[in-house]
mmCIF file of C-alpha atoms in Angstrom:
data_model
loop_
_atom_site.group_PDB
_atom_site.id
_atom_site.type_symbol
_atom_site.label_atom_id
_atom_site.label_comp_id
_atom_site.label_asym_id
_atom_site.label_seq_id
_atom_site.Cartn_x
_atom_site.Cartn_y
_atom_site.Cartn_z
ATOM 1 C CA MET A 87 12.180 29.869 -10.040
ATOM 2 C CA SER A 88 8.858 31.412 -9.039
ATOM 3 C CA ALA A 89 5.136 31.174 -9.441
ATOM 4 C CA HIS A 90 4.623 34.858 -8.743
ATOM 5 C CA ASN A 91 4.752 36.205 -12.281
ATOM 6 C CA GLU A 92 1.511 38.112 -12.221
ATOM 7 C CA GLY A 93 1.395 41.889 -12.508
ATOM 8 C CA PRO A 94 3.596 44.340 -14.408
ATOM 9 C CA ILE A 95 7.343 44.592 -13.851
ATOM 10 C CA THR A 96 8.649 47.965 -12.658
ATOM 11 C CA LEU A 97 12.330 48.930 -12.744
ATOM 12 C CA HIS A 98 13.977 51.164 -10.155
ATOM 13 C CA PRO A 99 17.451 52.684 -10.004
ATOM 14 C CA VAL A 100 19.181 51.972 -6.692
ATOM 15 C CA LYS A 101 19.509 55.269 -4.833
ATOM 16 C CA THR A 102 19.182 54.690 -1.099
ATOM 17 C CA LYS A 103 20.753 52.352 1.443
ATOM 18 C CA ALA A 104 17.469 50.438 1.568
ATOM 19 C CA ASP A 105 17.543 50.016 -2.250
ATOM 20 C CA ARG A 106 21.110 48.709 -2.029
ATOM 21 C CA ARG A 107 20.107 46.227 0.671
ATOM 22 C CA GLU A 108 17.243 45.060 -1.554
ATOM 23 C CA PHE A 109 19.741 44.621 -4.426
ATOM 24 C CA VAL A 110 22.166 42.580 -2.288
ATOM 25 C CA GLU A 111 19.623 40.444 -0.418
ATOM 26 C CA LEU A 112 17.819 39.261 -3.548
ATOM 27 C CA ALA A 113 20.702 36.982 -4.582
ATOM 28 C CA TYR A 114 20.484 35.094 -1.272
ATOM 29 C CA ARG A 115 16.758 34.505 -1.670
ATOM 30 C CA LEU A 116 16.826 33.457 -5.334
ATOM 31 C CA ASN A 117 19.812 31.123 -4.968
ATOM 32 C CA ARG A 118 19.075 29.592 -1.581
ATOM 33 C CA GLY A 119 17.682 26.397 -3.127
ATOM 34 C CA ASP A 120 20.803 25.783 -5.247
ATOM 35 C CA PRO A 121 23.157 23.426 -3.369
ATOM 36 C CA ALA A 122 26.124 24.578 -5.481
ATOM 37 C CA TRP A 123 25.647 28.297 -4.711
ATOM 38 C CA VAL A 124 28.077 29.699 -2.121
ATOM 39 C CA PRO A 125 26.624 32.706 -0.253
ATOM 40 C CA PRO A 126 29.302 35.436 -0.309
ATOM 41 C CA LEU A 127 29.920 37.406 2.881
ATOM 42 C CA LYS A 128 27.527 40.342 2.680
ATOM 43 C CA GLY A 129 30.213 42.765 3.807
ATOM 44 C CA GLU A 130 32.248 41.803 0.742
ATOM 45 C CA VAL A 131 29.281 42.384 -1.589
ATOM 46 C CA TYR A 132 28.562 45.811 -0.113
ATOM 47 C CA GLY A 133 32.268 46.644 -0.402
ATOM 48 C CA LEU A 134 32.242 45.759 -4.112
ATOM 49 C CA LEU A 135 29.227 48.003 -4.798
ATOM 50 C CA THR A 136 30.125 51.029 -2.687
ATOM 51 C CA PRO A 137 31.977 54.045 -4.117
ATOM 52 C CA GLY A 138 34.604 55.134 -1.601
ATOM 53 C CA LYS A 139 35.176 51.531 -0.554
ATOM 54 C CA ASN A 140 35.945 49.914 -3.906
ATOM 55 C CA PRO A 141 38.683 51.904 -5.722
ATOM 56 C CA TRP A 142 37.288 50.707 -9.073
ATOM 57 C CA PHE A 143 34.917 53.666 -8.738
ATOM 58 C CA GLU A 144 37.900 56.025 -9.067
ATOM 59 C CA HIS A 145 37.861 55.214 -12.811
ATOM 60 C CA GLY A 146 34.426 53.670 -13.254
ATOM 61 C CA LYS A 147 30.755 54.454 -12.714
ATOM 62 C CA ALA A 148 27.861 52.099 -12.179
ATOM 63 C CA GLN A 149 24.085 52.221 -11.927
ATOM 64 C CA LEU A 150 22.290 49.410 -10.130
ATOM 65 C CA PHE A 151 18.661 48.532 -10.897
ATOM 66 C CA VAL A 152 16.098 46.366 -9.133
ATOM 67 C CA ALA A 153 12.979 44.916 -10.729
ATOM 68 C CA ARG A 154 9.737 44.549 -8.777
ATOM 69 C CA ARG A 155 6.330 43.007 -9.339
ATOM 70 C CA GLY A 156 4.103 44.920 -6.952
ATOM 71 C CA GLU A 157 5.984 44.986 -3.645
ATOM 72 C CA ARG A 158 8.070 41.930 -4.439
ATOM 73 C CA THR A 159 11.683 42.173 -5.646
ATOM 74 C CA VAL A 160 12.084 39.866 -8.636
ATOM 75 C CA GLY A 161 15.394 40.851 -10.254
ATOM 76 C CA ARG A 162 18.486 43.019 -10.319
ATOM 77 C CA ILE A 163 21.283 44.122 -12.685
ATOM 78 C CA SER A 164 24.248 46.510 -12.735
ATOM 79 C CA ALA A 165 25.245 48.681 -15.699
ATOM 80 C CA HIS A 166 28.726 50.177 -15.643
ATOM 81 C CA ILE A 167 31.450 51.928 -17.570
ATOM 82 C CA ASP A 168 35.172 51.720 -16.838
ATOM 83 C CA GLU A 169 37.267 54.618 -18.179
ATOM 84 C CA LEU A 170 40.400 52.414 -18.160
ATOM 85 C CA ALA A 171 38.589 49.763 -20.238
ATOM 86 C CA LEU A 172 37.492 52.426 -22.752
ATOM 87 C CA ALA A 173 41.154 53.403 -23.163
ATOM 88 C CA GLN A 174 42.216 49.865 -24.153
ATOM 89 C CA PRO A 175 42.726 48.856 -27.803
ATOM 90 C CA ALA A 176 39.453 47.532 -29.276
ATOM 91 C CA GLU A 177 41.124 44.424 -30.709
ATOM 92 C CA GLN A 178 41.863 43.356 -27.113
ATOM 93 C CA GLY A 179 38.190 43.039 -26.258
ATOM 94 C CA MET A 180 37.328 46.295 -24.493
ATOM 95 C CA GLY A 181 38.038 49.678 -26.029
ATOM 96 C CA PRO A 182 36.110 52.827 -26.979
ATOM 97 C CA GLY A 183 32.316 52.647 -26.770
ATOM 98 C CA THR A 184 32.216 49.398 -24.773
ATOM 99 C CA GLY A 185 30.123 49.416 -21.608
ATOM 100 C CA ASN A 186 29.296 46.495 -19.355
ATOM 101 C CA TRP A 187 26.552 44.978 -17.276
ATOM 102 C CA GLY A 188 26.507 42.222 -14.677
ATOM 103 C CA LEU A 189 25.273 40.972 -11.284
ATOM 104 C CA LEU A 190 22.150 39.692 -13.019
ATOM 105 C CA GLU A 191 19.584 37.844 -10.916
ATOM 106 C CA ALA A 192 16.066 37.265 -12.238
ATOM 107 C CA GLU A 193 13.047 35.173 -11.283
ATOM 108 C CA ASP A 194 12.070 34.451 -14.901
ATOM 109 C CA ALA A 195 12.794 35.253 -18.540
ATOM 110 C CA GLU A 196 10.429 38.233 -18.609
ATOM 111 C CA VAL A 197 12.288 39.874 -15.708
ATOM 112 C CA ALA A 198 15.674 39.162 -17.301
ATOM 113 C CA HIS A 199 14.492 40.719 -20.558
ATOM 114 C CA ALA A 200 13.327 43.909 -18.792
ATOM 115 C CA LEU A 201 16.564 44.214 -16.785
ATOM 116 C CA ILE A 202 18.923 43.681 -19.725
ATOM 117 C CA ALA A 203 16.953 46.214 -21.808
ATOM 118 C CA LYS A 204 17.213 48.691 -18.915
ATOM 119 C CA ALA A 205 20.983 48.216 -18.600
ATOM 120 C CA GLU A 206 21.379 48.664 -22.374
ATOM 121 C CA ASP A 207 19.305 51.886 -22.257
ATOM 122 C CA TRP A 208 21.512 53.265 -19.502
ATOM 123 C CA LEU A 209 24.684 52.403 -21.450
ATOM 124 C CA ARG A 210 23.266 54.016 -24.615
ATOM 125 C CA GLY A 211 22.447 57.121 -22.610
ATOM 126 C CA GLN A 212 26.111 57.264 -21.592
ATOM 127 C CA GLY A 213 27.190 57.181 -25.244
ATOM 128 C CA MET A 214 28.152 53.495 -25.380
ATOM 129 C CA THR A 215 27.788 51.577 -28.651
ATOM 130 C CA ARG A 216 28.473 48.021 -27.418
ATOM 131 C CA ALA A 217 27.576 46.015 -24.331
ATOM 132 C CA LEU A 218 29.984 43.332 -23.076
ATOM 133 C CA GLY A 219 28.934 41.163 -20.187
ATOM 134 C CA PRO A 220 28.325 39.864 -17.700
ATOM 135 C CA LEU A 221 31.034 41.396 -15.496
ATOM 136 C CA SER A 222 30.666 41.778 -11.736
ATOM 137 C CA ILE A 223 31.858 44.636 -11.782
ATOM 138 C CA SER A 224 35.317 44.603 -13.303
ATOM 139 C CA VAL A 225 37.107 41.931 -15.295
ATOM 140 C CA TRP A 226 39.162 41.306 -12.123
ATOM 141 C CA ASP A 227 36.109 40.384 -10.023
ATOM 142 C CA GLU A 228 33.806 37.700 -11.450
ATOM 143 C CA PRO A 229 33.787 37.824 -15.262
ATOM 144 C CA GLY A 230 31.511 35.743 -17.444
ATOM 145 C CA LEU A 231 28.398 33.626 -17.141
ATOM 146 C CA LEU A 232 28.732 30.060 -15.903
ATOM 147 C CA ILE A 233 27.641 27.771 -18.785
ATOM 148 C CA GLU A 234 29.286 24.464 -17.746
ATOM 149 C CA GLY A 235 29.949 23.063 -14.287
ATOM 150 C CA PHE A 236 26.731 23.670 -12.367
ATOM 151 C CA ASP A 237 26.830 20.572 -10.176
ATOM 152 C CA THR A 238 29.693 21.504 -7.833
ATOM 153 C CA PRO A 239 30.182 24.635 -5.711
ATOM 154 C CA PRO A 240 32.783 27.041 -7.094
ATOM 155 C CA ALA A 241 36.085 27.622 -5.301
ATOM 156 C CA ILE A 242 36.968 30.996 -3.804
ATOM 157 C CA MET A 243 36.567 34.030 -6.132
ATOM 158 C CA LEU A 244 34.569 32.157 -8.810
ATOM 159 C CA GLY A 245 30.978 32.958 -9.721
ATOM 160 C CA HIS A 246 27.940 30.709 -9.913
ATOM 161 C CA ASN A 247 24.564 31.363 -11.530
ATOM 162 C CA SER A 248 21.368 29.647 -12.629
ATOM 163 C CA ALA A 249 21.648 27.453 -15.732
ATOM 164 C CA LEU A 250 18.575 29.264 -17.113
ATOM 165 C CA TYR A 251 20.456 32.544 -17.637
ATOM 166 C CA GLN A 252 22.360 31.392 -20.733
ATOM 167 C CA GLY A 253 19.169 30.966 -22.789
ATOM 168 C CA TRP A 254 17.738 34.235 -21.506
ATOM 169 C CA ILE A 255 20.872 36.240 -22.392
ATOM 170 C CA GLU A 256 21.315 34.632 -25.800
ATOM 171 C CA GLY A 257 17.601 35.298 -26.420
ATOM 172 C CA GLU A 258 18.388 39.022 -26.103
ATOM 173 C CA GLY A 259 20.691 38.873 -29.140
ATOM 174 C CA TYR A 260 24.015 38.429 -27.334
ATOM 175 C CA ARG A 261 26.743 36.483 -29.089
ATOM 176 C CA PRO A 262 29.620 34.627 -27.393
ATOM 177 C CA VAL A 263 32.969 36.442 -27.603
ATOM 178 C CA LYS A 264 35.266 34.656 -25.168
ATOM 179 C CA GLN A 265 35.322 31.674 -22.850
ATOM 180 C CA LEU A 266 37.169 31.427 -19.555
ATOM 181 C CA PHE A 267 38.140 27.952 -18.390
ATOM 182 C CA ASN A 268 38.587 26.673 -14.854
ATOM 183 C CA TYR A 269 40.474 23.439 -14.221
ATOM 184 C CA GLY A 270 40.508 20.869 -11.445
ATOM 185 C CA VAL A 271 43.466 18.591 -10.748
ATOM 186 C CA GLU A 272 44.211 15.794 -8.266
ATOM 187 C CA ILE A 273 47.375 16.760 -6.392
ATOM 188 C CA VAL A 274 48.048 14.143 -3.688
ATOM 189 C CA ASP A 275 50.217 11.827 -5.794
ATOM 190 C CA GLY A 276 52.062 14.538 -7.684
ATOM 191 C CA PHE A 277 52.344 15.202 -11.394
ATOM 192 C CA PRO A 278 53.371 13.112 -14.426
ATOM 193 C CA PRO A 279 57.078 12.182 -14.912
ATOM 194 C CA LEU A 280 57.612 14.818 -17.617
ATOM 195 C CA VAL A 281 56.687 17.595 -15.168
ATOM 196 C CA ASN A 282 59.003 16.138 -12.510
ATOM 197 C CA ARG A 283 61.867 16.064 -15.008
ATOM 198 C CA ILE A 284 61.315 19.728 -15.913
ATOM 199 C CA VAL A 285 61.256 20.674 -12.204
ATOM 200 C CA ALA A 286 64.447 18.679 -11.514
ATOM 201 C CA ALA A 287 66.225 20.364 -14.451
ATOM 202 C CA GLY A 288 65.094 23.766 -13.195
ATOM 203 C CA GLU A 289 66.516 23.005 -9.751
ATOM 204 C CA LYS A 290 69.946 22.469 -11.328
ATOM 205 C CA ASN A 291 69.803 25.846 -13.079
ATOM 206 C CA GLU A 292 71.730 28.319 -10.911
ATOM 207 C CA ARG A 293 70.019 31.310 -12.517
ATOM 208 C CA ILE A 294 66.641 30.309 -11.071
ATOM 209 C CA ARG A 295 65.445 30.967 -7.541
ATOM 210 C CA ILE A 296 61.894 30.174 -6.412
ATOM 211 C CA ARG A 297 61.066 31.849 -3.096
ATOM 212 C CA ARG A 298 58.107 32.178 -0.773
ATOM 213 C CA VAL A 299 56.623 35.594 -0.161
ATOM 214 C CA ASP A 300 57.525 37.367 3.062
ATOM 215 C CA LYS A 301 54.355 38.397 4.879
ATOM 216 C CA LYS A 302 56.320 40.834 7.054
ATOM 217 C CA LYS A 303 56.946 42.856 3.870
ATOM 218 C CA PHE A 304 53.377 42.343 2.710
ATOM 219 C CA ASP A 305 52.800 45.706 0.987
ATOM 220 C CA ALA A 306 56.059 45.558 -0.939
ATOM 221 C CA GLU A 307 55.401 41.953 -1.987
ATOM 222 C CA ALA A 308 51.859 42.800 -3.117
ATOM 223 C CA LYS A 309 53.179 45.685 -5.215
ATOM 224 C CA LEU A 310 55.900 43.491 -6.723
ATOM 225 C CA ILE A 311 53.457 40.714 -7.647
ATOM 226 C CA MET A 312 50.837 43.045 -9.106
ATOM 227 C CA GLY A 313 53.558 44.822 -11.101
ATOM 228 C CA ILE A 314 54.474 41.492 -12.697
ATOM 229 C CA LEU A 315 50.751 40.803 -13.232
ATOM 230 C CA ASN A 316 50.120 44.099 -15.057
ATOM 231 C CA ASP A 317 53.062 43.351 -17.364
ATOM 232 C CA ALA A 318 52.289 39.638 -17.811
ATOM 233 C CA TRP A 319 48.633 40.118 -18.694
ATOM 234 C CA SER A 320 48.899 43.384 -20.641
ATOM 235 C CA ASP A 321 48.369 41.743 -24.066
ATOM 236 C CA ASN A 322 45.573 39.458 -22.870
ATOM 237 C CA TRP A 323 42.023 39.732 -24.115
ATOM 238 C CA GLY A 324 39.913 41.912 -21.806
ATOM 239 C CA PHE A 325 42.916 43.283 -19.913
ATOM 240 C CA VAL A 326 42.363 46.441 -17.858
ATOM 241 C CA PRO A 327 45.335 47.575 -15.755
ATOM 242 C CA LEU A 328 45.062 47.478 -11.967
ATOM 243 C CA THR A 329 45.688 50.891 -10.394
ATOM 244 C CA ASP A 330 47.887 51.413 -7.327
ATOM 245 C CA SER A 331 44.846 51.916 -5.114
ATOM 246 C CA GLU A 332 43.222 48.737 -6.489
ATOM 247 C CA ILE A 333 46.429 46.807 -5.797
ATOM 248 C CA ALA A 334 46.399 48.094 -2.203
ATOM 249 C CA TYR A 335 42.698 47.204 -1.882
ATOM 250 C CA VAL A 336 43.167 43.670 -3.230
ATOM 251 C CA GLY A 337 46.136 43.239 -0.909
ATOM 252 C CA LYS A 338 44.122 44.312 2.103
ATOM 253 C CA LYS A 339 41.227 42.004 1.168
ATOM 254 C CA LEU A 340 43.497 39.006 0.652
ATOM 255 C CA LYS A 341 45.872 39.632 3.549
ATOM 256 C CA ASP A 342 44.023 37.326 5.959
ATOM 257 C CA ILE A 343 43.932 34.424 3.525
ATOM 258 C CA VAL A 344 47.479 34.812 2.237
ATOM 259 C CA PHE A 345 49.884 32.152 3.517
ATOM 260 C CA GLU A 346 53.591 32.339 2.785
ATOM 261 C CA ASP A 347 53.925 28.700 1.740
ATOM 262 C CA LEU A 348 51.147 29.065 -0.858
ATOM 263 C CA ILE A 349 52.605 32.009 -2.796
ATOM 264 C CA ARG A 350 55.802 31.861 -4.795
ATOM 265 C CA VAL A 351 57.894 34.427 -6.649
ATOM 266 C CA ALA A 352 60.338 33.195 -9.297
ATOM 267 C CA GLU A 353 63.583 35.084 -9.879
ATOM 268 C CA VAL A 354 65.934 34.696 -12.814
ATOM 269 C CA ASP A 355 69.415 36.192 -12.345
ATOM 270 C CA GLY A 356 68.078 37.941 -9.224
ATOM 271 C CA GLU A 357 65.177 39.626 -11.029
ATOM 272 C CA PRO A 358 61.576 38.732 -10.062
ATOM 273 C CA VAL A 359 59.917 37.551 -13.296
ATOM 274 C CA ALA A 360 57.000 35.303 -12.316
ATOM 275 C CA PHE A 361 54.617 34.606 -9.460
ATOM 276 C CA MET A 362 51.868 32.220 -8.444
ATOM 277 C CA ILE A 363 49.186 32.935 -5.853
ATOM 278 C CA VAL A 364 47.299 30.064 -4.261
ATOM 279 C CA LEU A 365 44.463 30.523 -1.772
ATOM 280 C CA PRO A 366 42.843 28.029 0.547
ATOM 281 C CA ASN A 367 39.220 27.547 -0.441
ATOM 282 C CA ILE A 368 37.316 29.553 2.157
ATOM 283 C CA ASN A 369 34.103 28.652 0.275
ATOM 284 C CA GLU A 370 34.190 25.290 2.067
ATOM 285 C CA LEU A 371 33.426 27.291 5.214
ATOM 286 C CA LEU A 372 31.171 29.980 3.683
ATOM 287 C CA ILE A 373 28.701 27.526 2.220
ATOM 288 C CA GLU A 374 27.309 26.975 5.730
ATOM 289 C CA MET A 375 27.362 30.630 6.853
ATOM 290 C CA ASP A 376 24.653 32.196 4.651
ATOM 291 C CA GLY A 377 26.617 35.384 4.077
ATOM 292 C CA SER A 378 26.812 36.442 7.710
ATOM 293 C CA LEU A 379 29.565 36.383 10.332
ATOM 294 C CA LEU A 380 26.962 36.704 13.099
ATOM 295 C CA PRO A 381 26.385 35.435 15.701
ATOM 296 C CA PHE A 382 29.210 32.861 15.920
ATOM 297 C CA ASN A 383 30.519 32.515 12.385
ATOM 298 C CA TRP A 384 33.278 35.093 12.919
ATOM 299 C CA ALA A 385 34.768 32.808 15.591
ATOM 300 C CA ARG A 386 34.732 29.858 13.167
ATOM 301 C CA LEU A 387 36.324 32.038 10.527
ATOM 302 C CA LEU A 388 39.115 33.264 12.821
ATOM 303 C CA TRP A 389 39.762 29.714 13.990
ATOM 304 C CA TRP A 390 39.957 28.500 10.390
ATOM 305 C CA LEU A 391 42.274 31.351 9.357
ATOM 306 C CA ARG A 392 44.729 30.459 12.098
ATOM 307 C CA LYS A 393 45.246 27.012 10.616
ATOM 308 C CA PRO A 394 43.142 26.479 7.521
ATOM 309 C CA SER A 395 42.535 22.980 6.298
ATOM 310 C CA SER A 396 41.317 23.003 2.745
ATOM 311 C CA LYS A 397 40.573 20.021 0.512
ATOM 312 C CA ARG A 398 40.840 22.295 -2.481
ATOM 313 C CA LEU A 399 43.429 24.981 -3.173
ATOM 314 C CA ARG A 400 42.747 27.576 -5.845
ATOM 315 C CA VAL A 401 45.203 29.314 -8.161
ATOM 316 C CA PRO A 402 43.400 32.570 -9.049
ATOM 317 C CA LEU A 403 46.451 34.348 -10.455
ATOM 318 C CA MET A 404 49.794 33.514 -11.947
ATOM 319 C CA GLY A 405 51.925 35.383 -14.410
ATOM 320 C CA VAL A 406 55.277 35.519 -16.187
ATOM 321 C CA VAL A 407 56.710 38.798 -17.474
ATOM 322 C CA LYS A 408 56.069 39.437 -21.127
ATOM 323 C CA LYS A 409 59.677 39.162 -22.274
ATOM 324 C CA LEU A 410 59.840 35.521 -21.122
ATOM 325 C CA GLN A 411 56.412 34.412 -22.324
ATOM 326 C CA ASN A 412 56.365 31.465 -24.758
ATOM 327 C CA SER A 413 59.910 30.545 -23.690
ATOM 328 C CA ARG A 414 61.070 27.281 -22.155
ATOM 329 C CA MET A 415 62.091 29.264 -19.103
ATOM 330 C CA ALA A 416 58.489 30.394 -18.581
ATOM 331 C CA SER A 417 57.141 26.847 -18.491
ATOM 332 C CA THR A 418 60.014 25.694 -16.252
ATOM 333 C CA LEU A 419 59.200 28.445 -13.739
ATOM 334 C CA ALA A 420 55.474 27.658 -13.902
ATOM 335 C CA PHE A 421 55.997 23.938 -13.236
ATOM 336 C CA MET A 422 58.466 24.632 -10.407
ATOM 337 C CA MET A 423 56.071 27.005 -8.635
ATOM 338 C CA ILE A 424 53.136 24.625 -9.120
ATOM 339 C CA GLU A 425 55.097 21.654 -7.765
ATOM 340 C CA TYR A 426 56.509 23.474 -4.707
ATOM 341 C CA ILE A 427 53.099 24.821 -3.737
ATOM 342 C CA ARG A 428 51.544 21.398 -4.397
ATOM 343 C CA ARG A 429 53.937 19.792 -1.887
ATOM 344 C CA ASP A 430 53.232 22.385 0.793
ATOM 345 C CA GLY A 431 49.496 22.340 0.094
ATOM 346 C CA VAL A 432 49.271 18.582 0.599
ATOM 347 C CA ALA A 433 51.588 18.539 3.641
ATOM 348 C CA ASN A 434 50.365 21.659 5.461
ATOM 349 C CA TYR A 435 46.687 22.030 4.484
ATOM 350 C CA GLY A 436 45.511 18.479 3.812
ATOM 351 C CA ALA A 437 44.706 19.484 0.241
ATOM 352 C CA THR A 438 43.720 16.807 -2.279
ATOM 353 C CA GLU A 439 42.711 18.968 -5.264
ATOM 354 C CA GLY A 440 43.924 22.060 -7.049
ATOM 355 C CA ASP A 441 41.705 24.511 -8.872
ATOM 356 C CA ILE A 442 43.256 26.657 -11.621
ATOM 357 C CA GLY A 443 41.413 29.498 -13.297
ATOM 358 C CA TRP A 444 40.262 31.228 -14.973
ATOM 359 C CA VAL A 445 42.248 30.683 -18.171
ATOM 360 C CA LEU A 446 41.354 32.445 -21.421
ATOM 361 C CA ASP A 447 40.312 29.947 -24.095
ATOM 362 C CA ASP A 448 43.100 31.199 -26.408
ATOM 363 C CA ASN A 449 45.881 31.181 -23.782
ATOM 364 C CA GLN A 450 47.787 28.285 -25.344
ATOM 365 C CA GLY A 451 50.603 28.407 -22.800
ATOM 366 C CA MET A 452 48.309 27.968 -19.791
ATOM 367 C CA VAL A 453 46.113 25.406 -21.523
ATOM 368 C CA ALA A 454 49.314 23.411 -22.259
ATOM 369 C CA VAL A 455 50.386 23.650 -18.592
ATOM 370 C CA ALA A 456 46.942 22.418 -17.494
ATOM 371 C CA ASP A 457 47.158 19.507 -19.949
ATOM 372 C CA ALA A 458 50.675 18.585 -18.777
ATOM 373 C CA ILE A 459 49.572 18.193 -15.148
ATOM 374 C CA ASN A 460 46.455 16.213 -16.179
ATOM 375 C CA ALA A 461 44.057 18.968 -15.106
ATOM 376 C CA ARG A 462 40.468 18.710 -16.353
ATOM 377 C CA ARG A 463 38.107 21.521 -17.233
ATOM 378 C CA ASN A 464 35.431 21.726 -14.547
ATOM 379 C CA ARG A 465 33.812 25.103 -15.208
ATOM 380 C CA VAL A 466 33.375 27.287 -18.294
ATOM 381 C CA TYR A 467 32.385 30.963 -18.154
ATOM 382 C CA GLN A 468 31.077 32.738 -21.242
ATOM 383 C CA LEU A 469 31.389 36.448 -22.076
ATOM 384 C CA TYR A 470 28.936 37.933 -24.555
ATOM 385 C CA ASP A 471 28.617 41.134 -26.515
ATOM 386 C CA LYS A 472 25.974 42.976 -28.490
ATOM 387 C CA MET A 473 26.074 46.172 -30.524
ATOM 388 C CA LEU A 474 23.807 48.857 -29.072
#
């Protein structure tokens, strides 16, 4: 990481625009040598961290810290509290007294130790009794620490970090509470015969309709899908409901990379009950752009968005309403949506691989779906907690 570890470490709360720039830029410097790290667009990172831009701040508060040795920035961390997470039942993973930290970057173990201690102090000062992390910044952004799958770049909306961080975090007394799995699957030749039989049976069922989203009614479709999501995921570990303004914000962020043939809504007896969102993997483009659209990258981006080709397609979100979960109907709808999007992805985008995640380690239904289509785990993210 660095040979500069001489001199005392000082910790500074981020207060000014210059501090925030220091916080953001550090990740690009520390990770530049990692061929699997995908530099996010800086505008997106600033958007995530800025109250007034990110509606998470309507129900959450965060304090960012940077660590320096002399003049040199050597680390960063965020500490944050989400009022909606505090209101969740404790047995679901969040709940009263649980604060979070995330966005950790550190040059060495000593820096990581100082930053984590600082985040814990801040959470204690806010009355928290437990730290759960890492989260960047909400459970809907990039949850967990990558502990398996360091050799390949992540697909869109998945995090990546140094393999050293696991030992540093566990050395601070954090214990694993939950794993999130990501799966990769070859999609060119289609799925095993069992899946094809389920899809064919579903096609004969007159109660079922699988439709594409209508981008002309984008806002209404986004609201519909996120409504299903809030219901589908409400019993899941770590669930925090998405607010109306967050749904609008997510919709606006995704609008440019939403394509009608990659998103399906399933209806049973005319009622929308399930959805699947698939995104082309813009990371294939970003990995060469170093976080900036200037001077010519914006033109490449616009060109790509007009007709994206993407070797890998990612499924960041799918859901089935609670009343159908664990039913045969739920798995039929899931396989139908996966197969229809697979066909369009291969035909229209040149896709060869699908990426599904993340999936909670105890989500038996989704793990079974992944097994049925011969998907393999390619990344594992770990969430930790510690009593304060």
